[in-house]
Amino acid sequence: MLGFILKFILTAALVYGLSMVLPGVALGGFSSALILVLVLGLLNAIVKPILKILGFPITVLTLGLFLLVINVIIVKLADFLMDSFDVHGFLNALLFSLALSVVNAIVDLVID
């Protein structure tokens, strides 16, 4: 349980840091980062599998590159659902989702 809480807080801190570093990404504060991590987790658990099933033919045709578009859709949905999180444009959402994936991988390696 402690590992989960540590991952959650560390991911929120890194999401807040990413919002400060990446252009076109605005976040209201650390409390907004905590809420964003929750929202992204829920969207990844509920919406992402549905999008993967619906987009499977396109994913096969593009050799998996369509999964990047699905990640952008998830980030833009989080942008739509939260007033304190704002991502301008497709490219900024793509950069944010790629950076967030790398950060999550590093957090998983360090914590586990």
mmCIF file of N, CA and C in Angstrom:
data_model
loop_
_atom_site.group_PDB
_atom_site.id
_atom_site.type_symbol
_atom_site.label_atom_id
_atom_site.label_comp_id
_atom_site.label_asym_id
_atom_site.label_seq_id
_atom_site.Cartn_x
_atom_site.Cartn_y
_atom_site.Cartn_z
ATOM 1 N N MET A 1 0.828 -1.193 0.000
ATOM 2 C CA MET A 1 0.000 0.000 0.000
ATOM 3 C C MET A 1 0.873 1.258 0.000
ATOM 4 N N LEU A 2 1.959 1.209 0.743
ATOM 5 C CA LEU A 2 2.851 2.354 0.805
ATOM 6 C C LEU A 2 3.507 2.612 -0.553
ATOM 7 N N GLY A 3 3.830 1.525 -1.267
ATOM 8 C CA GLY A 3 4.408 1.671 -2.594
ATOM 9 C C GLY A 3 3.447 2.346 -3.565
ATOM 10 N N PHE A 4 2.156 2.014 -3.467
ATOM 11 C CA PHE A 4 1.151 2.632 -4.320
ATOM 12 C C PHE A 4 1.039 4.129 -4.050
ATOM 13 N N ILE A 5 1.004 4.496 -2.780
ATOM 14 C CA ILE A 5 0.900 5.910 -2.415
ATOM 15 C C ILE A 5 2.147 6.666 -2.849
ATOM 16 N N LEU A 6 3.305 6.047 -2.694
ATOM 17 C CA LEU A 6 4.553 6.673 -3.116
ATOM 18 C C LEU A 6 4.591 6.876 -4.632
ATOM 19 N N LYS A 7 4.155 5.855 -5.381
ATOM 20 C CA LYS A 7 4.084 5.995 -6.844
ATOM 21 C C LYS A 7 3.125 7.109 -7.250
ATOM 22 N N PHE A 8 1.988 7.160 -6.571
ATOM 23 C CA PHE A 8 0.975 8.172 -6.883
ATOM 24 C C PHE A 8 1.517 9.581 -6.667
ATOM 25 N N ILE A 9 2.135 9.815 -5.529
ATOM 26 C CA ILE A 9 2.659 11.152 -5.215
ATOM 27 C C ILE A 9 3.845 11.499 -6.115
ATOM 28 N N LEU A 10 4.722 10.527 -6.362
ATOM 29 C CA LEU A 10 5.876 10.777 -7.227
ATOM 30 C C LEU A 10 5.440 11.042 -8.669
ATOM 31 N N THR A 11 4.460 10.301 -9.148
ATOM 32 C CA THR A 11 3.942 10.542 -10.500
ATOM 33 C C THR A 11 3.295 11.917 -10.593
ATOM 34 N N ALA A 12 2.554 12.305 -9.565
ATOM 35 C CA ALA A 12 1.941 13.638 -9.564
ATOM 36 C C ALA A 12 3.004 14.729 -9.570
ATOM 37 N N ALA A 13 4.068 14.537 -8.810
ATOM 38 C CA ALA A 13 5.148 15.533 -8.793
ATOM 39 C C ALA A 13 5.820 15.620 -10.157
ATOM 40 N N LEU A 14 6.036 14.490 -10.785
ATOM 41 C CA LEU A 14 6.665 14.503 -12.105
ATOM 42 C C LEU A 14 5.736 15.052 -13.186
ATOM 43 N N VAL A 15 4.433 14.806 -13.065
ATOM 44 C CA VAL A 15 3.472 15.404 -13.998
ATOM 45 C C VAL A 15 3.491 16.924 -13.837
ATOM 46 N N TYR A 16 3.554 17.386 -12.601
ATOM 47 C CA TYR A 16 3.641 18.833 -12.365
ATOM 48 C C TYR A 16 4.925 19.403 -12.970
ATOM 49 N N GLY A 17 6.024 18.673 -12.815
ATOM 50 C CA GLY A 17 7.283 19.106 -13.426
ATOM 51 C C GLY A 17 7.212 19.109 -14.945
ATOM 52 N N LEU A 18 6.576 18.103 -15.528
ATOM 53 C CA LEU A 18 6.416 18.071 -16.986
ATOM 54 C C LEU A 18 5.588 19.249 -17.476
ATOM 55 N N SER A 19 4.581 19.623 -16.695
ATOM 56 C CA SER A 19 3.753 20.756 -17.122
ATOM 57 C C SER A 19 4.537 22.063 -17.090
ATOM 58 N N MET A 20 5.537 22.126 -16.213
ATOM 59 C CA MET A 20 6.377 23.321 -16.157
ATOM 60 C C MET A 20 7.396 23.356 -17.294
ATOM 61 N N VAL A 21 7.862 22.185 -17.722
ATOM 62 C CA VAL A 21 8.926 22.110 -18.717
ATOM 63 C C VAL A 21 8.383 22.139 -20.151
ATOM 64 N N LEU A 22 7.320 21.401 -20.399
ATOM 65 C CA LEU A 22 6.821 21.280 -21.765
ATOM 66 C C LEU A 22 6.008 22.500 -22.175
ATOM 67 N N PRO A 23 6.232 23.004 -23.376
ATOM 68 C CA PRO A 23 5.439 24.141 -23.850
ATOM 69 C C PRO A 23 4.037 23.680 -24.240
ATOM 70 N N GLY A 24 3.069 24.520 -24.030
ATOM 71 C CA GLY A 24 1.702 24.211 -24.422
ATOM 72 C C GLY A 24 0.948 23.357 -23.425
ATOM 73 N N VAL A 25 1.554 23.081 -22.270
ATOM 74 C CA VAL A 25 0.893 22.300 -21.227
ATOM 75 C C VAL A 25 0.815 23.164 -19.976
ATOM 76 N N ALA A 26 -0.404 23.370 -19.488
ATOM 77 C CA ALA A 26 -0.600 24.207 -18.309
ATOM 78 C C ALA A 26 -1.362 23.411 -17.251
ATOM 79 N N LEU A 27 -0.896 23.518 -16.022
ATOM 80 C CA LEU A 27 -1.515 22.814 -14.910
ATOM 81 C C LEU A 27 -1.651 23.790 -13.756
ATOM 82 N N GLY A 28 -2.783 23.731 -13.056
ATOM 83 C CA GLY A 28 -3.092 24.703 -12.022
ATOM 84 C C GLY A 28 -2.196 24.667 -10.794
ATOM 85 N N GLY A 29 -1.674 23.545 -10.439
ATOM 86 C CA GLY A 29 -0.836 23.413 -9.250
ATOM 87 C C GLY A 29 -0.648 21.954 -8.921
ATOM 88 N N PHE A 30 -0.037 21.695 -7.761
ATOM 89 C CA PHE A 30 0.235 20.313 -7.391
ATOM 90 C C PHE A 30 -1.047 19.549 -7.095
ATOM 91 N N SER A 31 -2.034 20.225 -6.503
ATOM 92 C CA SER A 31 -3.308 19.539 -6.249
ATOM 93 C C SER A 31 -3.980 19.159 -7.563
ATOM 94 N N SER A 32 -3.838 19.995 -8.580
ATOM 95 C CA SER A 32 -4.362 19.661 -9.904
ATOM 96 C C SER A 32 -3.600 18.480 -10.505
ATOM 97 N N ALA A 33 -2.311 18.377 -10.207
ATOM 98 C CA ALA A 33 -1.521 17.246 -10.689
ATOM 99 C C ALA A 33 -2.002 15.949 -10.045
ATOM 100 N N LEU A 34 -2.345 15.997 -8.761
ATOM 101 C CA LEU A 34 -2.886 14.818 -8.097
ATOM 102 C C LEU A 34 -4.194 14.371 -8.734
ATOM 103 N N ILE A 35 -5.068 15.330 -9.017
ATOM 104 C CA ILE A 35 -6.351 15.018 -9.655
ATOM 105 C C ILE A 35 -6.113 14.515 -11.070
ATOM 106 N N LEU A 36 -5.153 15.100 -11.790
ATOM 107 C CA LEU A 36 -4.854 14.676 -13.157
ATOM 108 C C LEU A 36 -4.376 13.229 -13.188
ATOM 109 N N VAL A 37 -3.557 12.838 -12.227
ATOM 110 C CA VAL A 37 -3.086 11.454 -12.180
ATOM 111 C C VAL A 37 -4.265 10.505 -11.971
ATOM 112 N N LEU A 38 -5.206 10.896 -11.118
ATOM 113 C CA LEU A 38 -6.411 10.081 -10.915
ATOM 114 C C LEU A 38 -7.249 9.990 -12.187
ATOM 115 N N VAL A 39 -7.455 11.132 -12.840
ATOM 116 C CA VAL A 39 -8.266 11.162 -14.063
ATOM 117 C C VAL A 39 -7.616 10.335 -15.164
ATOM 118 N N LEU A 40 -6.309 10.499 -15.338
ATOM 119 C CA LEU A 40 -5.613 9.715 -16.361
ATOM 120 C C LEU A 40 -5.655 8.223 -16.044
ATOM 121 N N GLY A 41 -5.565 7.878 -14.781
ATOM 122 C CA GLY A 41 -5.660 6.478 -14.388
ATOM 123 C C GLY A 41 -7.027 5.889 -14.703
ATOM 124 N N LEU A 42 -8.073 6.647 -14.402
ATOM 125 C CA LEU A 42 -9.431 6.180 -14.718
ATOM 126 C C LEU A 42 -9.653 6.076 -16.225
ATOM 127 N N LEU A 43 -9.192 7.071 -16.973
ATOM 128 C CA LEU A 43 -9.345 7.027 -18.431
ATOM 129 C C LEU A 43 -8.559 5.875 -19.041
ATOM 130 N N ASN A 44 -7.369 5.628 -18.522
ATOM 131 C CA ASN A 44 -6.572 4.502 -19.019
ATOM 132 C C ASN A 44 -7.218 3.165 -18.679
ATOM 133 N N ALA A 45 -7.923 3.095 -17.566
ATOM 134 C CA ALA A 45 -8.555 1.841 -17.164
ATOM 135 C C ALA A 45 -9.880 1.592 -17.870
ATOM 136 N N ILE A 46 -10.609 2.655 -18.204
ATOM 137 C CA ILE A 46 -11.959 2.486 -18.753
ATOM 138 C C ILE A 46 -12.010 2.755 -20.252
ATOM 139 N N VAL A 47 -11.510 3.895 -20.687
ATOM 140 C CA VAL A 47 -11.680 4.322 -22.078
ATOM 141 C C VAL A 47 -10.632 3.711 -23.010
ATOM 142 N N LYS A 48 -9.402 3.604 -22.550
ATOM 143 C CA LYS A 48 -8.317 3.139 -23.414
ATOM 144 C C LYS A 48 -8.542 1.728 -23.959
ATOM 145 N N PRO A 49 -9.004 0.758 -23.160
ATOM 146 C CA PRO A 49 -9.261 -0.564 -23.751
ATOM 147 C C PRO A 49 -10.341 -0.542 -24.839
ATOM 148 N N ILE A 50 -11.335 0.296 -24.651
ATOM 149 C CA ILE A 50 -12.389 0.419 -25.667
ATOM 150 C C ILE A 50 -11.819 1.003 -26.955
ATOM 151 N N LEU A 51 -10.998 2.041 -26.826
ATOM 152 C CA LEU A 51 -10.377 2.644 -28.011
ATOM 153 C C LEU A 51 -9.419 1.680 -28.698
ATOM 154 N N LYS A 52 -8.732 0.853 -27.915
ATOM 155 C CA LYS A 52 -7.826 -0.130 -28.514
ATOM 156 C C LYS A 52 -8.595 -1.174 -29.318
ATOM 157 N N ILE A 53 -9.727 -1.610 -28.801
ATOM 158 C CA ILE A 53 -10.538 -2.593 -29.519
ATOM 159 C C ILE A 53 -11.110 -1.980 -30.791
ATOM 160 N N LEU A 54 -11.636 -0.772 -30.681
ATOM 161 C CA LEU A 54 -12.214 -0.112 -31.857
ATOM 162 C C LEU A 54 -11.152 0.236 -32.901
ATOM 163 N N GLY A 55 -9.957 0.577 -32.439
ATOM 164 C CA GLY A 55 -8.897 0.986 -33.356
ATOM 165 C C GLY A 55 -7.949 -0.118 -33.758
ATOM 166 N N PHE A 56 -8.288 -1.369 -33.425
ATOM 167 C CA PHE A 56 -7.381 -2.474 -33.729
ATOM 168 C C PHE A 56 -7.026 -2.591 -35.212
ATOM 169 N N PRO A 57 -8.001 -2.482 -36.132
ATOM 170 C CA PRO A 57 -7.619 -2.579 -37.557
ATOM 171 C C PRO A 57 -6.647 -1.478 -37.998
ATOM 172 N N ILE A 58 -6.874 -0.273 -37.509
ATOM 173 C CA ILE A 58 -5.984 0.840 -37.866
ATOM 174 C C ILE A 58 -4.614 0.639 -37.219
ATOM 175 N N THR A 59 -4.605 0.103 -36.005
ATOM 176 C CA THR A 59 -3.341 -0.164 -35.311
ATOM 177 C C THR A 59 -2.512 -1.195 -36.078
ATOM 178 N N VAL A 60 -3.168 -2.209 -36.598
ATOM 179 C CA VAL A 60 -2.458 -3.222 -37.376
ATOM 180 C C VAL A 60 -1.918 -2.613 -38.665
ATOM 181 N N LEU A 61 -2.733 -1.805 -39.316
ATOM 182 C CA LEU A 61 -2.295 -1.188 -40.584
ATOM 183 C C LEU A 61 -1.128 -0.225 -40.391
ATOM 184 N N THR A 62 -1.098 0.461 -39.255
ATOM 185 C CA THR A 62 -0.027 1.441 -39.005
ATOM 186 C C THR A 62 1.120 0.854 -38.196
ATOM 187 N N LEU A 63 1.107 -0.462 -38.009
ATOM 188 C CA LEU A 63 2.150 -1.172 -37.261
ATOM 189 C C LEU A 63 2.301 -0.644 -35.832
ATOM 190 N N GLY A 64 1.192 -0.296 -35.204
ATOM 191 C CA GLY A 64 1.191 0.124 -33.812
ATOM 192 C C GLY A 64 1.282 1.613 -33.569
ATOM 193 N N LEU A 65 1.513 2.397 -34.610
ATOM 194 C CA LEU A 65 1.649 3.845 -34.402
ATOM 195 C C LEU A 65 0.336 4.506 -33.999
ATOM 196 N N PHE A 66 -0.794 3.855 -34.301
ATOM 197 C CA PHE A 66 -2.086 4.425 -33.913
ATOM 198 C C PHE A 66 -2.249 4.449 -32.393
ATOM 199 N N LEU A 67 -1.486 3.629 -31.680
ATOM 200 C CA LEU A 67 -1.542 3.662 -30.216
ATOM 201 C C LEU A 67 -1.096 5.021 -29.671
ATOM 202 N N LEU A 68 -0.205 5.689 -30.387
ATOM 203 C CA LEU A 68 0.187 7.051 -29.989
ATOM 204 C C LEU A 68 -0.997 8.006 -30.089
ATOM 205 N N VAL A 69 -1.804 7.825 -31.126
ATOM 206 C CA VAL A 69 -3.003 8.655 -31.289
ATOM 207 C C VAL A 69 -3.991 8.370 -30.162
ATOM 208 N N ILE A 70 -4.107 7.110 -29.766
ATOM 209 C CA ILE A 70 -4.993 6.764 -28.654
ATOM 210 C C ILE A 70 -4.505 7.433 -27.369
ATOM 211 N N ASN A 71 -3.201 7.469 -27.143
ATOM 212 C CA ASN A 71 -2.655 8.164 -25.973
ATOM 213 C C ASN A 71 -2.971 9.657 -26.013
ATOM 214 N N VAL A 72 -2.888 10.252 -27.201
ATOM 215 C CA VAL A 72 -3.222 11.671 -27.346
ATOM 216 C C VAL A 72 -4.700 11.891 -27.047
ATOM 217 N N ILE A 73 -5.550 10.987 -27.496
ATOM 218 C CA ILE A 73 -6.986 11.105 -27.225
ATOM 219 C C ILE A 73 -7.241 11.065 -25.721
ATOM 220 N N ILE A 74 -6.541 10.191 -25.013
ATOM 221 C CA ILE A 74 -6.705 10.099 -23.558
ATOM 222 C C ILE A 74 -6.276 11.402 -22.884
ATOM 223 N N VAL A 75 -5.158 11.974 -23.318
ATOM 224 C CA VAL A 75 -4.681 13.239 -22.739
ATOM 225 C C VAL A 75 -5.661 14.367 -23.050
ATOM 226 N N LYS A 76 -6.173 14.400 -24.270
ATOM 227 C CA LYS A 76 -7.134 15.459 -24.624
ATOM 228 C C LYS A 76 -8.462 15.274 -23.890
ATOM 229 N N LEU A 77 -8.863 14.038 -23.604
ATOM 230 C CA LEU A 77 -10.056 13.806 -22.791
ATOM 231 C C LEU A 77 -9.847 14.313 -21.365
ATOM 232 N N ALA A 78 -8.656 14.091 -20.822
ATOM 233 C CA ALA A 78 -8.344 14.628 -19.495
ATOM 234 C C ALA A 78 -8.369 16.150 -19.524
ATOM 235 N N ASP A 79 -7.890 16.731 -20.614
ATOM 236 C CA ASP A 79 -7.942 18.187 -20.794
ATOM 237 C C ASP A 79 -9.391 18.664 -20.812
ATOM 238 N N PHE A 80 -10.252 17.914 -21.480
ATOM 239 C CA PHE A 80 -11.667 18.276 -21.564
ATOM 240 C C PHE A 80 -12.360 18.161 -20.209
ATOM 241 N N LEU A 81 -11.991 17.155 -19.435
ATOM 242 C CA LEU A 81 -12.663 16.903 -18.161
ATOM 243 C C LEU A 81 -12.192 17.824 -17.041
ATOM 244 N N MET A 82 -10.968 18.339 -17.139
ATOM 245 C CA MET A 82 -10.408 19.170 -16.070
ATOM 246 C C MET A 82 -10.260 20.613 -16.526
ATOM 247 N N ASP A 83 -10.717 21.520 -15.695
ATOM 248 C CA ASP A 83 -10.552 22.941 -16.001
ATOM 249 C C ASP A 83 -9.135 23.422 -15.722
ATOM 250 N N SER A 84 -8.474 22.797 -14.762
ATOM 251 C CA SER A 84 -7.152 23.265 -14.361
ATOM 252 C C SER A 84 -6.012 22.648 -15.172
ATOM 253 N N PHE A 85 -6.330 21.815 -16.160
ATOM 254 C CA PHE A 85 -5.327 21.194 -17.014
ATOM 255 C C PHE A 85 -5.630 21.589 -18.453
ATOM 256 N N ASP A 86 -4.614 22.093 -19.151
ATOM 257 C CA ASP A 86 -4.830 22.569 -20.509
ATOM 258 C C ASP A 86 -3.648 22.151 -21.383
ATOM 259 N N VAL A 87 -3.965 21.513 -22.502
ATOM 260 C CA VAL A 87 -2.960 21.110 -23.484
ATOM 261 C C VAL A 87 -3.369 21.723 -24.811
ATOM 262 N N HIS A 88 -2.461 22.489 -25.404
ATOM 263 C CA HIS A 88 -2.740 23.162 -26.670
ATOM 264 C C HIS A 88 -2.222 22.320 -27.821
ATOM 265 N N GLY A 89 -3.133 21.736 -28.584
ATOM 266 C CA GLY A 89 -2.751 21.083 -29.820
ATOM 267 C C GLY A 89 -2.363 19.621 -29.697
ATOM 268 N N PHE A 90 -2.337 18.976 -30.866
ATOM 269 C CA PHE A 90 -2.046 17.554 -30.978
ATOM 270 C C PHE A 90 -0.596 17.256 -30.617
ATOM 271 N N LEU A 91 0.324 18.045 -31.134
ATOM 272 C CA LEU A 91 1.745 17.782 -30.919
ATOM 273 C C LEU A 91 2.132 17.915 -29.448
ATOM 274 N N ASN A 92 1.601 18.922 -28.776
ATOM 275 C CA ASN A 92 1.895 19.082 -27.347
ATOM 276 C C ASN A 92 1.317 17.925 -26.535
ATOM 277 N N ALA A 93 0.130 17.459 -26.908
ATOM 278 C CA ALA A 93 -0.455 16.306 -26.224
ATOM 279 C C ALA A 93 0.368 15.054 -26.485
ATOM 280 N N LEU A 94 0.899 14.919 -27.697
ATOM 281 C CA LEU A 94 1.750 13.773 -28.025
ATOM 282 C C LEU A 94 3.046 13.812 -27.211
ATOM 283 N N LEU A 95 3.678 14.977 -27.142
ATOM 284 C CA LEU A 95 4.905 15.115 -26.349
ATOM 285 C C LEU A 95 4.651 14.842 -24.871
ATOM 286 N N PHE A 96 3.528 15.335 -24.361
ATOM 287 C CA PHE A 96 3.190 15.112 -22.961
ATOM 288 C C PHE A 96 2.956 13.628 -22.691
ATOM 289 N N SER A 97 2.231 12.956 -23.581
ATOM 290 C CA SER A 97 1.952 11.533 -23.359
ATOM 291 C C SER A 97 3.226 10.692 -23.468
ATOM 292 N N LEU A 98 4.118 11.036 -24.398
ATOM 293 C CA LEU A 98 5.386 10.313 -24.502
ATOM 294 C C LEU A 98 6.264 10.532 -23.267
ATOM 295 N N ALA A 99 6.355 11.784 -22.830
ATOM 296 C CA ALA A 99 7.154 12.090 -21.645
ATOM 297 C C ALA A 99 6.558 11.434 -20.406
ATOM 298 N N LEU A 100 5.232 11.404 -20.317
ATOM 299 C CA LEU A 100 4.581 10.761 -19.178
ATOM 300 C C LEU A 100 4.820 9.259 -19.185
ATOM 301 N N SER A 101 4.851 8.647 -20.349
ATOM 302 C CA SER A 101 5.146 7.213 -20.437
ATOM 303 C C SER A 101 6.563 6.912 -19.970
ATOM 304 N N VAL A 102 7.513 7.739 -20.381
ATOM 305 C CA VAL A 102 8.905 7.550 -19.952
ATOM 306 C C VAL A 102 9.027 7.746 -18.444
ATOM 307 N N VAL A 103 8.375 8.770 -17.920
ATOM 308 C CA VAL A 103 8.428 9.056 -16.485
ATOM 309 C C VAL A 103 7.802 7.903 -15.698
ATOM 310 N N ASN A 104 6.668 7.385 -16.176
ATOM 311 C CA ASN A 104 6.025 6.262 -15.478
ATOM 312 C C ASN A 104 6.916 5.015 -15.499
ATOM 313 N N ALA A 105 7.592 4.783 -16.586
ATOM 314 C CA ALA A 105 8.497 3.639 -16.670
ATOM 315 C C ALA A 105 9.641 3.783 -15.666
ATOM 316 N N ILE A 106 10.171 4.988 -15.550
ATOM 317 C CA ILE A 106 11.263 5.219 -14.606
ATOM 318 C C ILE A 106 10.763 5.072 -13.165
ATOM 319 N N VAL A 107 9.577 5.591 -12.875
ATOM 320 C CA VAL A 107 9.005 5.465 -11.525
ATOM 321 C C VAL A 107 8.776 3.990 -11.193
ATOM 322 N N ASP A 108 8.270 3.228 -12.144
ATOM 323 C CA ASP A 108 8.060 1.797 -11.913
ATOM 324 C C ASP A 108 9.370 1.063 -11.644
ATOM 325 N N LEU A 109 10.420 1.440 -12.360
ATOM 326 C CA LEU A 109 11.716 0.804 -12.127
ATOM 327 C C LEU A 109 12.280 1.150 -10.751
ATOM 328 N N VAL A 110 12.112 2.384 -10.332
ATOM 329 C CA VAL A 110 12.668 2.820 -9.055
ATOM 330 C C VAL A 110 11.872 2.258 -7.874
ATOM 331 N N ILE A 111 10.559 2.295 -7.954
ATOM 332 C CA ILE A 111 9.717 1.876 -6.827
ATOM 333 C C ILE A 111 9.656 0.353 -6.724
ATOM 334 N N ASP A 112 9.511 -0.334 -7.848
ATOM 335 C CA ASP A 112 9.394 -1.805 -7.789
ATOM 336 C C ASP A 112 10.739 -2.397 -7.717
#
